[in-house]
Amino acid sequence: MTDITEVPSPFCGIGTDDLTIRVDGVSLKVIENGCTVNTPAFEQAITDTSARVGGKEVSLEAAVAKAAELLKNTKLPVIGGCATDVNGMRALLALADRSCAVVDNINFTGARNNFLALQDSGWMNTTLAEVKNRCDLLLIVGTDLEAFAPRFFERYLWNKEAMFVQDTSAREVIYLGKAPSGNASTSPNGQKAQVFESATEDLPEVIAVLRALVKGQPIRAVSVGGIAVADLQILAEKLKSATYGVVTWAAGALAYRQAELTVQTLSEMIKDINDKNTRCSGLPLAGKEGDQTANQVCGWTTGYPTRTRFSRGYPEYDPFLNDANLLLDSGEADTLVWVHAFNVNAVPPATDLPLIVVGRSGMTFSKEPDVFIPVGTPGIDHAGHAYRMDNVVAIRLKKLRDSGLPSTADVLNAIEHALREETVC
Amino acid sequence: MLIRLTGGVVYDPASGVDGQQQDIYIQDGRIVSKPIGEFLIDKEYDLKGKVVMSGAIDMHTHIGGGKGNIARTLLPEDHRQDPVASTHICRSGCGHAMPSTFVTGYRYAEMGYTAGFEPAVLPINARQAHMEMGDIPILDKGGYVMMGSDDYLLRLLTAKKDQKAINDYVAWTMHSAKAIGVKVVNPGGINAFKFNQRKLDLDEQNAHYGVTPRDILHVLATAVKELGVSHPLHVHGCNLGVPGNMQTTLDTIQGIGGLPMHLTHIQFHSYGTEGDFKFSSGAAQIAEAINLNKNITIDVGQILFGQTVTASGDSMRQHANHKLASPNKWVTMDIECDAGCGVVPFKYKDQSFVNALQWAIGLETFLLVNDPWRIFLTTDHPNGAPFTSYPHLIRLLMDRTFRNDVLSTIHPEAQKMTTLASIEREYTLQEIAIMTRAGAAKLIGLKDRGGLSAGNWADITVYTDNVDRQKMFEKPDYVFKDGQLVVVDGKVVSTKWGTTHVVKPDFDPSVEKGLKDYFDRYLTMKLGNFKISDDEITEDGRGSITVHPLNGDVA
């Protein structure tokens, strides 16, 4: 039995790297600095250690050979999930290139709200250490932040010391849209966050009015989405008078059509504030289970985020048409490869197509895949790299135990090598 | 296996060989002397009439790191103009302004380049820089770690810590980030932008720390020299792009007091304020200062006309320039009490007065600086133009008629504001070889690279001589990387993985005491998790690390 300290987590997205984990054989227990997201994800037990073909246990080599055989004559395989570490994504993209597949990350529909805004007009963003040391006003839009990342406030807002904020407990927290589910946002001095509640689908109007007020445009309405315009006026003034305001949102929480326009309005509002003689920055929340990792590696390998296809021999990005679920539903896809090394509950969508699953040990299926290869989890069973939410920082994941499970990269590289003999495209 | 390259005309400035016919022998990846006695040649290439140089080295090119990936993500429409399909040898990807990593490696190699150095590695983003460069095939690579706007350094300066403390911190950071050099970008300016300062002159104080860019340049240039790092402090100066910044640049040269200093993309820092448009060329004054001050080296950062994207650590200046974004979308970031970045797409137009004069200023600089060992051929890829425009740039330098033909097509007012038409100089092949090979290897401190004498790694490029220098340099007959034939007739025929070049200057391990306390109190990562280990680069079996000697080391 050993205790491993300073363990970084790939699960929570905010780069916590101060966990202490007790390792007893292959069982793990988080004994310090756990949270409701990280603790169960680390403690998830290993079940399967053998690959299966058609439900029968086989050697890894036999499962790899079968996977390659299934992929050999496909016209449009889809690789979904895409939830793994950097080396796993490298191998995944090599396989996609080889098999002329479509790749799509499991969280892309949410992330698309950010990508469409970024690719249309850009943004001014910041990272967690700047928040920790500079932020004097945090505006949280449409998101229950503490449910998303339970330790966000403790680590990045209510830190005892900050380089440029005299009294961190005097920081102001304001929620717009969704109200918080708990009290993590209450300051150590007892000050509760201010909440301007509205229905999530009313946020486009609320944010549009807020931006107009920041720009000094007159608003005739007295209330928008149930929030008094006078309150939004006060908020606009607070954003303009803050020294280093930060606006945060989780793209996936803005679950309505064309939410990219809300992200865009927020981002343009932040740019406006920076033209009013102060600083303000955006802080998009993400980084869960390899989503930023998938988009980063796909970014440097192809030029595009995930939701990219290789069916014509070169990468083509389409944030709508390359949706894995759409391709499965429409019948365009003819094979599904599902890759998810982090979460046993992130199972593939129901499909009658040939199905290859490269998944975290412990995953269970309502319908047995044609090929199932249980893999280790980055940061538990093998070392690796994962990006946290702010996209700049890649954390070095540690190997905590000897489970003997292969990594995603091991498995996908082996399938790609097996396919190399054949001409697929 | 013994390979002979027979009868080529060799340009190898590192050995003083200037256009002589010589045979070159390659064994086990390296160039060897002609074996003594009887020997068997396993493979021979007849290079009679061909031009032979070592593989080219780009000493300043943005090929790895977060801002490049932001630039990629920002510009899907640019990638769609240049899709690159996979082949049985090569991976697919995209090209043009900010190519995908694999295509970066292929296209550099296809122009005869065998190494590229990322000049702006943020310590906190160094993992990403190395991971991206780890996916660039064929090329050797390395990075200059960016310092000078990091709060830790500014705190050391405010606390009046001595030079030794600075040196230890710089050396520790180079180790942690796996760097071969140190760069400073808008010294202290990225930090000042976080305090809402929008400009920072050489002697202007940071609002919080009271430290000036001049202070920062001095301690960092001193640290690099005292640590024995070959590559002088790599400086992206104050006031990038601001009319009149020529004076800042001249003051920066004078102010460094003889310490070795490399001024990068100096074209963007060579502007006067004369003329109807209050924008003029300062190239002549800058070149004169370079010619006089032997401690200074420069690369040009030539602009060439067309669409590109600017990706810089200089968040302050990139924000100031965002109104010029074309297409109109842009990103800036404040990063981790460490640095920042700004990404602004740009379309340089020959009928824009400013862009046309920028083009002329770059070329004036190339032609007025006398010593090719102290000037380097760059476009600051992708900021001035994509690296794929180098053959065109070489033709502009080597062919006065061609240069003046292009000059006659640019904005007429810009033509009046440049002396370019009267400059007769044409670069020679040997001077091109110095700028892009021997000089670059010497500047960075690369042992066994950039030369063709026995003992060097066999990075070799073979061209067919052609009076159209653009045609000549864009399509080498052969390129060898570590002795392996990787390019034939300008196309990749095989791939391999290059090494990562680093230096490891000594530091007092007690430096980590102060750093650990700082990390625990203020940063978001444990000190132990911040440091990059060698195995992060080598563990996938493709990467390797090559440690180069420091000045004063016995080789």
mmCIF file of C-alpha atoms in Angstrom, chain B residues 33 62 150 312 552:
data_model
loop_
_atom_site.group_PDB
_atom_site.id
_atom_site.type_symbol
_atom_site.label_atom_id
_atom_site.label_comp_id
_atom_site.label_asym_id
_atom_site.label_seq_id
_atom_site.Cartn_x
_atom_site.Cartn_y
_atom_site.Cartn_z
ATOM 1 C CA SER B 33 36.117 11.600 -44.377
ATOM 2 C CA HIS B 62 6.328 29.640 -34.981
ATOM 3 C CA ASP B 150 6.393 36.448 -15.740
ATOM 4 C CA SER B 312 2.554 36.511 -31.043
ATOM 5 C CA GLY B 552 33.259 27.460 -21.984
#
